[in-house]
Amino acid sequence: MELSYSLHLGNDKNKSIKARKEAKNTPSGTTSKNNNAIQNVKQLGKVNHHNLRQYDNNQELIKTIKGSNDIVKDVKDLYLELFDEARLEYNNKQIRDDRKIDNYFNKISNDTKHDLACEIVIELGNMEYWDEKSLEYKYQMIQVFEQQLEDIQEIVPDFYIANATIHFDEHSPHLHIGHVPKERMGTSFISTA
């Protein structure tokens, strides 16, 4: 039997020309189209709530294989690791205090032009494949997904993973990866993708 493999990536439909036109007619000036880009700390909190299943008591049906039980903290910590040295260098070059960046995580969270983080989902097989499999069989996917993370980080070293959590409470086990996009620093500013 063939086993399908899917990697779900999202683009930010909220930044399309059509969405920007629609946003002009909303009270908030934004749209909320489906999107795997995490634009701010509020959306990151929703990802945390969903991925870590904070609304039920079935914690044995999720497994975090990278990071902690707090995705917001994991992303903040990764921002410090990735950007704090560059932030300090940037601030040292600034003459005016109002151009200095106190907290890069907060700056990007409040910036509508950049994404704070992104999420991808990896799934092997489909509902039919997993339908008759036992939970013990599904738990064998932990090693598979751990290897997937190692392979991703080896192949794409600039793919910075903050958190990786496996869900076993749906038809097929799948891995949610929260990562921080990073571009190289320009000489005059810090930027994420």
Backbone as JSON Lines, residues from 0, in Angstrom:
{"i":0,"aa":"M","n":[0.84,-1.19,0.0],"ca":[0.0,0.0,0.0],"c":[0.89,1.25,0.0]}
{"i":1,"aa":"E","n":[0.55,2.19,-0.86],"ca":[1.28,3.46,-0.89],"c":[0.87,4.32,0.29]}
{"i":2,"aa":"L","n":[1.84,5.04,0.81],"ca":[1.58,5.95,1.93],"c":[1.8,7.38,1.45]}
{"i":3,"aa":"S","n":[0.76,8.17,1.53],"ca":[0.88,9.55,1.07],"c":[1.64,10.39,2.11]}
{"i":4,"aa":"Y","n":[2.22,11.46,1.63],"ca":[2.98,12.38,2.48],"c":[2.51,13.78,2.14]}
{"i":5,"aa":"S","n":[2.12,14.52,3.15],"ca":[1.7,15.89,2.86],"c":[2.39,16.87,3.79]}
{"i":6,"aa":"L","n":[2.74,17.99,3.22],"ca":[3.35,19.09,3.94],"c":[2.5,20.3,3.64]}
{"i":7,"aa":"H","n":[1.79,20.79,4.64],"ca":[0.86,21.9,4.45],"c":[1.55,23.21,4.76]}
{"i":8,"aa":"L","n":[1.72,24.01,3.75],"ca":[2.28,25.34,3.92],"c":[1.2,26.35,3.58]}
{"i":9,"aa":"G","n":[1.22,27.45,4.25],"ca":[0.23,28.47,3.95],"c":[0.9,29.73,3.45]}
{"i":10,"aa":"N","n":[0.14,30.48,2.7],"ca":[0.61,31.81,2.37],"c":[-0.33,32.79,3.03]}
{"i":11,"aa":"D","n":[0.06,34.0,3.09],"ca":[-0.75,34.98,3.79],"c":[-1.74,35.62,2.84]}
{"i":12,"aa":"K","n":[-2.94,35.06,2.82],"ca":[-3.99,35.58,1.96],"c":[-4.44,36.96,2.41]}
{"i":13,"aa":"N","n":[-4.14,37.33,3.65],"ca":[-4.52,38.65,4.16],"c":[-3.69,39.77,3.55]}
{"i":14,"aa":"K","n":[-2.56,39.42,2.92],"ca":[-1.7,40.44,2.33],"c":[-1.91,40.58,0.82]}
{"i":15,"aa":"S","n":[-2.85,39.81,0.26],"ca":[-3.1,39.92,-1.17],"c":[-3.73,41.28,-1.49]}
{"i":16,"aa":"I","n":[-3.65,41.66,-2.74],"ca":[-4.23,42.95,-3.16],"c":[-5.72,42.97,-2.86]}
{"i":17,"aa":"K","n":[-6.4,41.86,-3.16],"ca":[-7.84,41.77,-2.9],"c":[-8.15,41.94,-1.41]}
{"i":18,"aa":"A","n":[-7.37,41.27,-0.56],"ca":[-7.61,41.36,0.89],"c":[-7.35,42.77,1.4]}
{"i":19,"aa":"R","n":[-6.31,43.42,0.88],"ca":[-6.03,44.79,1.32],"c":[-7.16,45.74,0.94]}
{"i":20,"aa":"K","n":[-7.77,45.52,-0.23],"ca":[-8.92,46.34,-0.63],"c":[-10.1,46.09,0.3]}
{"i":21,"aa":"E","n":[-10.34,44.8,0.62],"ca":[-11.43,44.45,1.54],"c":[-11.2,45.05,2.92]}
{"i":22,"aa":"A","n":[-9.96,45.06,3.37],"ca":[-9.62,45.54,4.71],"c":[-9.97,47.01,4.89]}
{"i":23,"aa":"K","n":[-9.9,47.77,3.8],"ca":[-10.23,49.2,3.88],"c":[-11.67,49.43,4.3]}
{"i":24,"aa":"N","n":[-12.53,48.42,4.09],"ca":[-13.95,48.55,4.42],"c":[-14.34,47.89,5.74]}
{"i":25,"aa":"T","n":[-13.35,47.45,6.52],"ca":[-13.66,46.83,7.81],"c":[-13.28,47.79,8.94]}
{"i":26,"aa":"P","n":[-13.98,47.71,10.07],"ca":[-13.67,48.62,11.19],"c":[-12.23,48.49,11.69]}
{"i":27,"aa":"S","n":[-11.69,47.25,11.66],"ca":[-10.33,47.05,12.17],"c":[-9.26,47.37,11.14]}
{"i":28,"aa":"G","n":[-9.67,47.48,9.87],"ca":[-8.69,47.72,8.82],"c":[-7.92,46.47,8.44]}
{"i":29,"aa":"T","n":[-8.44,45.29,8.84],"ca":[-7.76,44.03,8.54],"c":[-8.77,43.01,8.02]}
{"i":30,"aa":"T","n":[-8.26,41.89,7.53],"ca":[-9.1,40.76,7.15],"c":[-8.61,39.55,7.94]}
{"i":31,"aa":"S","n":[-9.39,38.5,7.96],"ca":[-8.98,37.3,8.7],"c":[-9.16,36.07,7.84]}
{"i":32,"aa":"K","n":[-8.5,36.06,6.72],"ca":[-8.55,34.91,5.81],"c":[-7.64,33.81,6.35]}
{"i":33,"aa":"N","n":[-7.95,32.56,5.98],"ca":[-7.17,31.41,6.41],"c":[-5.71,31.6,6.01]}
{"i":34,"aa":"N","n":[-4.82,31.24,6.91],"ca":[-3.43,31.63,6.73],"c":[-2.56,30.85,7.71]}
{"i":35,"aa":"N","n":[-1.44,30.33,7.25],"ca":[-0.52,29.66,8.16],"c":[0.55,30.59,8.68]}
{"i":36,"aa":"A","n":[0.54,31.82,8.21],"ca":[1.45,32.81,8.76],"c":[0.86,33.32,10.07]}
{"i":37,"aa":"I","n":[1.69,33.43,11.07],"ca":[1.26,33.92,12.38],"c":[1.75,35.36,12.46]}
{"i":38,"aa":"Q","n":[0.81,36.3,12.43],"ca":[1.19,37.69,12.26],"c":[1.48,38.43,13.55]}
{"i":39,"aa":"N","n":[0.92,37.99,14.67],"ca":[1.11,38.74,15.91],"c":[0.99,37.82,17.12]}
{"i":40,"aa":"V","n":[1.24,38.37,18.3],"ca":[1.25,37.56,19.52],"c":[-0.14,37.0,19.83]}
{"i":41,"aa":"K","n":[-1.2,37.7,19.46],"ca":[-2.55,37.18,19.69],"c":[-2.78,35.91,18.87]}
{"i":42,"aa":"Q","n":[-2.39,35.92,17.6],"ca":[-2.52,34.71,16.78],"c":[-1.61,33.6,17.29]}
{"i":43,"aa":"L","n":[-0.44,33.96,17.77],"ca":[0.48,32.97,18.33],"c":[-0.14,32.31,19.56]}
{"i":44,"aa":"G","n":[-0.84,33.09,20.36],"ca":[-1.55,32.54,21.52],"c":[-2.62,31.55,21.11]}
{"i":45,"aa":"K","n":[-3.31,31.82,20.01],"ca":[-4.34,30.89,19.51],"c":[-3.7,29.59,19.02]}
{"i":46,"aa":"V","n":[-2.54,29.7,18.38],"ca":[-1.8,28.51,17.95],"c":[-1.41,27.7,19.18]}
{"i":47,"aa":"N","n":[-0.93,28.37,20.2],"ca":[-0.55,27.73,21.45],"c":[-1.73,26.97,22.03]}
{"i":48,"aa":"H","n":[-2.88,27.62,22.07],"ca":[-4.1,27.03,22.63],"c":[-4.51,25.79,21.84]}
{"i":49,"aa":"H","n":[-4.45,25.88,20.51],"ca":[-4.85,24.75,19.66],"c":[-3.83,23.62,19.71]}
{"i":50,"aa":"N","n":[-2.57,23.94,19.43],"ca":[-1.56,22.89,19.31],"c":[-1.34,22.13,20.6]}
{"i":51,"aa":"L","n":[-1.41,22.82,21.72],"ca":[-1.15,22.17,23.0],"c":[-2.43,21.72,23.69]}
{"i":52,"aa":"R","n":[-3.54,21.85,22.98],"ca":[-4.85,21.36,23.44],"c":[-5.14,21.82,24.87]}
{"i":53,"aa":"Q","n":[-5.02,23.11,25.09],"ca":[-5.23,23.65,26.43],"c":[-6.7,23.65,26.84]}
{"i":54,"aa":"Y","n":[-7.58,23.24,25.94],"ca":[-9.01,23.25,26.23],"c":[-9.55,21.88,26.63]}
{"i":55,"aa":"D","n":[-8.72,20.86,26.7],"ca":[-9.2,19.56,27.16],"c":[-8.14,18.88,28.02]}
{"i":56,"aa":"N","n":[-8.46,17.71,28.49],"ca":[-7.55,17.01,29.4],"c":[-6.9,15.8,28.74]}
{"i":57,"aa":"N","n":[-6.83,15.76,27.43],"ca":[-6.23,14.63,26.73],"c":[-4.77,14.9,26.38]}
{"i":58,"aa":"Q","n":[-4.01,15.32,27.36],"ca":[-2.62,15.68,27.11],"c":[-1.78,14.48,26.65]}
{"i":59,"aa":"E","n":[-2.23,13.26,26.95],"ca":[-1.48,12.09,26.5],"c":[-1.6,11.89,24.99]}
{"i":60,"aa":"L","n":[-2.52,12.62,24.36],"ca":[-2.71,12.5,22.91],"c":[-1.95,13.57,22.12]}
{"i":61,"aa":"I","n":[-1.13,14.34,22.82],"ca":[-0.21,15.26,22.13],"c":[1.19,15.02,22.69]}
{"i":62,"aa":"K","n":[2.17,15.3,21.86],"ca":[3.56,15.1,22.28],"c":[4.4,16.22,21.69]}
{"i":63,"aa":"T","n":[5.0,17.01,22.55],"ca":[5.9,18.07,22.09],"c":[7.3,17.49,21.98]}
{"i":64,"aa":"I","n":[7.87,17.53,20.78],"ca":[9.19,16.95,20.56],"c":[10.28,18.02,20.42]}
{"i":65,"aa":"K","n":[9.88,19.27,20.34],"ca":[10.84,20.38,20.39],"c":[10.12,21.56,21.01]}
{"i":66,"aa":"G","n":[10.8,22.22,21.92],"ca":[10.2,23.36,22.6],"c":[9.56,22.93,23.91]}
{"i":67,"aa":"S","n":[8.61,23.73,24.35],"ca":[8.0,23.5,25.66],"c":[6.48,23.47,25.54]}
{"i":68,"aa":"N","n":[5.82,23.58,26.66],"ca":[4.35,23.64,26.65],"c":[3.86,25.08,26.55]}
{"i":69,"aa":"D","n":[4.71,25.96,26.04],"ca":[4.34,27.37,25.84],"c":[4.99,27.87,24.55]}
{"i":70,"aa":"I","n":[4.24,27.81,23.46],"ca":[4.77,28.2,22.15],"c":[5.14,29.68,22.12]}
{"i":71,"aa":"V","n":[4.37,30.51,22.8],"ca":[4.67,31.95,22.84],"c":[6.06,32.16,23.43]}
{"i":72,"aa":"K","n":[6.34,31.51,24.54],"ca":[7.66,31.63,25.17],"c":[8.75,31.07,24.24]}
{"i":73,"aa":"D","n":[8.46,29.95,23.59],"ca":[9.44,29.35,22.68],"c":[9.81,30.31,21.55]}
{"i":74,"aa":"V","n":[8.8,30.99,20.98],"ca":[9.07,31.93,19.89],"c":[9.81,33.16,20.43]}
{"i":75,"aa":"K","n":[9.41,33.66,21.6],"ca":[10.12,34.8,22.19],"c":[11.58,34.45,22.44]}
{"i":76,"aa":"D","n":[11.83,33.27,22.99],"ca":[13.21,32.84,23.24],"c":[14.01,32.74,21.95]}
{"i":77,"aa":"L","n":[13.38,32.21,20.9],"ca":[14.06,32.09,19.62],"c":[14.36,33.47,19.02]}
{"i":78,"aa":"Y","n":[13.43,34.41,19.19],"ca":[13.68,35.79,18.74],"c":[14.91,36.37,19.43]}
{"i":79,"aa":"L","n":[15.02,36.16,20.74],"ca":[16.21,36.66,21.46],"c":[17.48,36.03,20.9]}
{"i":80,"aa":"E","n":[17.43,34.71,20.7],"ca":[18.59,33.99,20.2],"c":[18.99,34.47,18.8]}
{"i":81,"aa":"L","n":[18.0,34.64,17.93],"ca":[18.28,34.98,16.53],"c":[18.57,36.45,16.29]}
{"i":82,"aa":"F","n":[17.88,37.33,17.02],"ca":[17.89,38.73,16.64],"c":[18.47,39.7,17.67]}
{"i":83,"aa":"D","n":[18.71,39.27,18.89],"ca":[19.08,40.25,19.91],"c":[20.44,40.9,19.65]}
{"i":84,"aa":"E","n":[21.4,40.13,19.22],"ca":[22.72,40.72,18.92],"c":[22.59,41.75,17.8]}
{"i":85,"aa":"A","n":[21.84,41.41,16.76],"ca":[21.63,42.34,15.64],"c":[20.84,43.57,16.09]}
{"i":86,"aa":"R","n":[19.88,43.37,16.98],"ca":[19.1,44.5,17.51],"c":[20.01,45.47,18.25]}
{"i":87,"aa":"L","n":[20.9,44.94,19.07],"ca":[21.83,45.79,19.82],"c":[22.77,46.54,18.88]}
{"i":88,"aa":"E","n":[23.27,45.85,17.84],"ca":[24.13,46.52,16.86],"c":[23.36,47.63,16.15]}
{"i":89,"aa":"Y","n":[22.14,47.34,15.76],"ca":[21.29,48.33,15.1],"c":[21.09,49.54,16.01]}
{"i":90,"aa":"N","n":[20.75,49.29,17.27],"ca":[20.52,50.38,18.22],"c":[21.77,51.23,18.43]}
{"i":91,"aa":"N","n":[22.94,50.6,18.44],"ca":[24.19,51.35,18.64],"c":[24.47,52.32,17.49]}
{"i":92,"aa":"K","n":[23.93,52.03,16.32],"ca":[24.13,52.91,15.16],"c":[23.12,54.06,15.11]}
{"i":93,"aa":"Q","n":[22.09,53.97,15.93],"ca":[21.03,54.99,15.89],"c":[21.42,56.21,16.71]}
{"i":94,"aa":"I","n":[21.22,57.36,16.14],"ca":[21.48,58.62,16.84],"c":[20.25,59.01,17.64]}
{"i":95,"aa":"R","n":[19.08,58.8,17.05],"ca":[17.83,59.19,17.71],"c":[17.27,58.0,18.51]}
{"i":96,"aa":"D","n":[16.91,58.25,19.75],"ca":[16.37,57.21,20.61],"c":[15.05,56.64,20.1]}
{"i":97,"aa":"D","n":[14.25,57.46,19.42],"ca":[12.95,57.0,18.95],"c":[13.07,55.97,17.82]}
{"i":98,"aa":"R","n":[14.25,55.79,17.27],"ca":[14.47,54.79,16.22],"c":[15.02,53.48,16.78]}
{"i":99,"aa":"K","n":[15.34,53.47,18.05],"ca":[15.89,52.26,18.67],"c":[14.78,51.25,18.92]}
{"i":100,"aa":"I","n":[15.15,49.98,18.87],"ca":[14.21,48.88,19.07],"c":[14.44,48.29,20.45]}
{"i":101,"aa":"D","n":[13.43,48.39,21.32],"ca":[13.54,47.83,22.67],"c":[13.34,46.32,22.67]}
{"i":102,"aa":"N","n":[12.35,45.85,21.91],"ca":[11.99,44.44,21.93],"c":[11.59,44.06,20.51]}
{"i":103,"aa":"Y","n":[12.44,43.27,19.85],"ca":[12.19,42.94,18.44],"c":[10.96,42.07,18.27]}
{"i":104,"aa":"F","n":[10.72,41.16,19.2],"ca":[9.51,40.32,19.15],"c":[8.27,41.21,19.13]}
{"i":105,"aa":"N","n":[8.19,42.17,20.04],"ca":[7.03,43.07,20.09],"c":[6.95,43.94,18.85]}
{"i":106,"aa":"K","n":[8.1,44.39,18.35],"ca":[8.1,45.23,17.15],"c":[7.47,44.48,15.97]}
{"i":107,"aa":"I","n":[7.88,43.24,15.75],"ca":[7.34,42.47,14.63],"c":[5.88,42.1,14.89]}
{"i":108,"aa":"S","n":[5.55,41.79,16.12],"ca":[4.16,41.47,16.46],"c":[3.22,42.63,16.14]}
{"i":109,"aa":"N","n":[3.69,43.84,16.3],"ca":[2.87,45.03,16.04],"c":[3.0,45.55,14.62]}
{"i":110,"aa":"D","n":[3.81,44.89,13.8],"ca":[4.08,45.33,12.43],"c":[3.19,44.53,11.48]}
{"i":111,"aa":"T","n":[2.35,45.19,10.71],"ca":[1.44,44.48,9.81],"c":[2.11,44.03,8.51]}
{"i":112,"aa":"K","n":[3.36,44.4,8.29],"ca":[4.05,44.03,7.05],"c":[4.87,42.75,7.17]}
{"i":113,"aa":"H","n":[5.1,42.28,8.38],"ca":[5.93,41.09,8.58],"c":[5.18,40.07,9.42]}
{"i":114,"aa":"D","n":[5.54,38.81,9.24],"ca":[4.96,37.74,10.04],"c":[5.85,37.46,11.24]}
{"i":115,"aa":"L","n":[5.21,37.23,12.37],"ca":[5.93,36.94,13.61],"c":[6.53,35.54,13.56]}
{"i":116,"aa":"A","n":[5.75,34.6,13.05],"ca":[6.17,33.2,12.95],"c":[5.31,32.55,11.86]}
{"i":117,"aa":"C","n":[5.59,31.3,11.57],"ca":[4.81,30.55,10.59],"c":[4.61,29.14,11.14]}
{"i":118,"aa":"E","n":[3.66,28.45,10.56],"ca":[3.41,27.08,10.96],"c":[3.25,26.21,9.73]}
{"i":119,"aa":"I","n":[3.86,25.03,9.79],"ca":[3.62,24.02,8.76],"c":[3.16,22.76,9.46]}
{"i":120,"aa":"V","n":[2.48,21.91,8.71],"ca":[1.98,20.65,9.24],"c":[2.49,19.53,8.34]}
{"i":121,"aa":"I","n":[3.06,18.5,8.95],"ca":[3.51,17.33,8.21],"c":[2.63,16.16,8.6]}
{"i":122,"aa":"E","n":[2.15,15.45,7.58],"ca":[1.27,14.31,7.82],"c":[1.66,13.19,6.87]}
{"i":123,"aa":"L","n":[1.77,11.99,7.39],"ca":[2.04,10.82,6.57],"c":[0.79,9.94,6.57]}
{"i":124,"aa":"G","n":[0.37,9.53,5.4],"ca":[-0.84,8.72,5.3],"c":[-2.08,9.58,5.31]}
{"i":125,"aa":"N","n":[-3.21,8.91,5.21],"ca":[-4.49,9.62,5.23],"c":[-5.42,8.94,6.23]}
{"i":126,"aa":"M","n":[-6.64,9.43,6.33],"ca":[-7.59,8.89,7.31],"c":[-7.81,7.4,7.11]}
{"i":127,"aa":"E","n":[-7.91,6.96,5.86],"ca":[-8.16,5.54,5.58],"c":[-7.0,4.68,6.08]}
{"i":128,"aa":"Y","n":[-5.78,5.14,5.87],"ca":[-4.61,4.38,6.31],"c":[-4.61,4.23,7.83]}
{"i":129,"aa":"W","n":[-4.91,5.3,8.54],"ca":[-4.8,5.3,9.99],"c":[-6.05,4.81,10.7]}
{"i":130,"aa":"D","n":[-7.14,4.65,9.99],"ca":[-8.44,4.35,10.6],"c":[-8.41,3.12,11.51]}
{"i":131,"aa":"E","n":[-7.78,2.06,11.1],"ca":[-7.79,0.82,11.88],"c":[-6.53,0.64,12.74]}
{"i":132,"aa":"K","n":[-5.64,1.61,12.73],"ca":[-4.39,1.48,13.49],"c":[-4.61,1.8,14.96]}
{"i":133,"aa":"S","n":[-3.91,1.06,15.81],"ca":[-4.02,1.29,17.26],"c":[-3.25,2.55,17.65]}
{"i":134,"aa":"L","n":[-3.54,3.05,18.83],"ca":[-2.83,4.22,19.34],"c":[-1.34,3.89,19.52]}
{"i":135,"aa":"E","n":[-1.04,2.66,19.97],"ca":[0.36,2.27,20.13],"c":[1.1,2.31,18.79]}
{"i":136,"aa":"Y","n":[0.42,1.87,17.74],"ca":[1.02,1.92,16.41],"c":[1.26,3.37,16.0]}
{"i":137,"aa":"K","n":[0.29,4.23,16.26],"ca":[0.41,5.65,15.92],"c":[1.57,6.31,16.67]}
{"i":138,"aa":"Y","n":[1.78,5.89,17.92],"ca":[2.87,6.47,18.72],"c":[4.25,6.19,18.11]}
{"i":139,"aa":"Q","n":[4.35,5.19,17.24],"ca":[5.62,4.93,16.57],"c":[6.02,6.1,15.66]}
{"i":140,"aa":"M","n":[5.07,6.96,15.35],"ca":[5.35,8.12,14.5],"c":[6.23,9.15,15.22]}
{"i":141,"aa":"I","n":[6.34,9.04,16.54],"ca":[7.2,9.98,17.27],"c":[8.61,9.94,16.7]}
{"i":142,"aa":"Q","n":[9.16,8.73,16.53],"ca":[10.52,8.6,16.0],"c":[10.61,9.11,14.56]}
{"i":143,"aa":"V","n":[9.58,8.85,13.78],"ca":[9.56,9.32,12.38],"c":[9.59,10.84,12.34]}
{"i":144,"aa":"F","n":[8.74,11.47,13.15],"ca":[8.68,12.93,13.15],"c":[9.95,13.55,13.75]}
{"i":145,"aa":"E","n":[10.54,12.9,14.74],"ca":[11.82,13.4,15.27],"c":[12.89,13.39,14.18]}
{"i":146,"aa":"Q","n":[12.89,12.32,13.38],"ca":[13.85,12.23,12.27],"c":[13.54,13.29,11.22]}
{"i":147,"aa":"Q","n":[12.26,13.56,10.98],"ca":[11.87,14.61,10.03],"c":[12.45,15.95,10.46]}
{"i":148,"aa":"L","n":[12.35,16.27,11.76],"ca":[12.91,17.53,12.26],"c":[14.41,17.6,12.05]}
{"i":149,"aa":"E","n":[15.1,16.5,12.36],"ca":[16.56,16.47,12.16],"c":[16.9,16.69,10.69]}
{"i":150,"aa":"D","n":[16.15,16.01,9.81],"ca":[16.41,16.14,8.37],"c":[16.15,17.56,7.89]}
{"i":151,"aa":"I","n":[15.05,18.16,8.33],"ca":[14.73,19.53,7.93],"c":[15.85,20.47,8.35]}
{"i":152,"aa":"Q","n":[16.31,20.33,9.6],"ca":[17.33,21.24,10.09],"c":[18.68,21.01,9.42]}
{"i":153,"aa":"E","n":[18.93,19.78,8.97],"ca":[20.17,19.51,8.25],"c":[20.1,20.06,6.82]}
{"i":154,"aa":"I","n":[18.98,19.87,6.17],"ca":[18.82,20.3,4.78],"c":[18.64,21.81,4.68]}
{"i":155,"aa":"V","n":[17.9,22.38,5.63],"ca":[17.6,23.82,5.62],"c":[18.05,24.41,6.95]}
{"i":156,"aa":"P","n":[19.35,24.67,7.11],"ca":[19.85,25.13,8.41],"c":[19.28,26.48,8.86]}
{"i":157,"aa":"D","n":[18.77,27.28,7.94],"ca":[18.17,28.57,8.32],"c":[16.68,28.46,8.62]}
{"i":158,"aa":"F","n":[16.19,27.24,8.81],"ca":[14.8,26.99,9.19],"c":[14.8,26.85,10.72]}
{"i":159,"aa":"Y","n":[14.39,27.9,11.41],"ca":[14.53,27.96,12.86],"c":[13.24,27.52,13.54]}
{"i":160,"aa":"I","n":[13.28,26.35,14.14],"ca":[12.09,25.75,14.75],"c":[12.0,26.16,16.21]}
{"i":161,"aa":"A","n":[10.86,26.73,16.58],"ca":[10.6,27.13,17.96],"c":[9.89,26.01,18.72]}
{"i":162,"aa":"N","n":[8.98,25.32,18.03],"ca":[8.17,24.31,18.7],"c":[7.7,23.29,17.68]}
{"i":163,"aa":"A","n":[7.65,22.04,18.08],"ca":[7.12,20.97,17.23],"c":[6.28,20.05,18.11]}
{"i":164,"aa":"T","n":[5.01,19.92,17.74],"ca":[4.06,19.15,18.55],"c":[3.3,18.18,17.66]}
{"i":165,"aa":"I","n":[3.21,16.93,18.11],"ca":[2.48,15.9,17.38],"c":[1.09,15.75,17.97]}
{"i":166,"aa":"H","n":[0.09,15.65,17.1],"ca":[-1.29,15.38,17.52],"c":[-1.64,13.93,17.18]}
{"i":167,"aa":"F","n":[-2.1,13.21,18.18],"ca":[-2.59,11.85,18.0],"c":[-4.1,11.78,18.19]}
{"i":168,"aa":"D","n":[-4.75,12.9,18.44],"ca":[-6.18,12.9,18.78],"c":[-7.09,13.08,17.57]}
{"i":169,"aa":"E","n":[-6.53,13.1,16.38],"ca":[-7.33,13.19,15.17],"c":[-7.13,11.9,14.39]}
{"i":170,"aa":"H","n":[-7.72,11.78,13.2],"ca":[-7.66,10.52,12.46],"c":[-6.24,10.08,12.15]}
{"i":171,"aa":"S","n":[-5.4,11.0,11.77],"ca":[-4.03,10.62,11.45],"c":[-3.06,11.47,12.27]}
{"i":172,"aa":"P","n":[-2.0,10.84,12.77],"ca":[-1.0,11.62,13.51],"c":[-0.36,12.64,12.58]}
{"i":173,"aa":"H","n":[-0.14,13.83,13.08],"ca":[0.49,14.87,12.27],"c":[1.29,15.79,13.18]}
{"i":174,"aa":"L","n":[2.28,16.43,12.58],"ca":[3.22,17.26,13.31],"c":[3.02,18.72,12.96]}
{"i":175,"aa":"H","n":[2.79,19.55,13.96],"ca":[2.72,21.01,13.8],"c":[4.09,21.57,14.13]}
{"i":176,"aa":"I","n":[4.67,22.31,13.19],"ca":[5.98,22.93,13.4],"c":[5.8,24.44,13.38]}
{"i":177,"aa":"G","n":[6.1,25.07,14.51],"ca":[6.11,26.53,14.59],"c":[7.53,27.01,14.39]}
{"i":178,"aa":"H","n":[7.74,27.86,13.4],"ca":[9.1,28.31,13.13],"c":[9.12,29.82,12.9]}
{"i":179,"aa":"V","n":[10.32,30.35,12.99],"ca":[10.53,31.79,12.82],"c":[11.27,32.0,11.5]}
{"i":180,"aa":"P","n":[10.66,32.75,10.57],"ca":[11.36,33.05,9.33],"c":[12.47,34.07,9.61]}
{"i":181,"aa":"K","n":[13.6,33.89,8.96],"ca":[14.7,34.83,9.2],"c":[15.4,35.16,7.9]}
{"i":182,"aa":"E","n":[15.6,36.43,7.69],"ca":[16.44,36.91,6.59],"c":[17.72,37.43,7.2]}
{"i":183,"aa":"R","n":[18.71,37.55,6.38],"ca":[19.96,38.14,6.85],"c":[19.74,39.61,7.17]}
{"i":184,"aa":"M","n":[20.45,40.08,8.14],"ca":[20.35,41.48,8.53],"c":[20.87,42.38,7.42]}
{"i":185,"aa":"G","n":[20.14,43.44,7.18],"ca":[20.65,44.49,6.31],"c":[21.56,45.37,7.15]}
{"i":186,"aa":"T","n":[22.24,46.29,6.53],"ca":[23.14,47.16,7.3],"c":[22.36,48.17,8.13]}
{"i":187,"aa":"S","n":[21.12,48.44,7.74],"ca":[20.39,49.49,8.47],"c":[19.15,49.0,9.2]}
{"i":188,"aa":"F","n":[18.79,47.72,9.05],"ca":[17.58,47.27,9.73],"c":[17.61,45.77,9.95]}
{"i":189,"aa":"I","n":[16.74,45.32,10.84],"ca":[16.55,43.91,11.11],"c":[15.28,43.51,10.39]}
{"i":190,"aa":"S","n":[15.22,42.3,9.85],"ca":[14.02,41.92,9.13],"c":[13.76,40.43,9.24]}
{"i":191,"aa":"T","n":[12.48,40.07,9.25],"ca":[12.08,38.68,9.07],"c":[11.41,38.6,7.72]}
{"i":192,"aa":"A","n":[11.24,37.4,7.22],"ca":[10.61,37.21,5.91],"c":[9.16,37.62,5.94]}
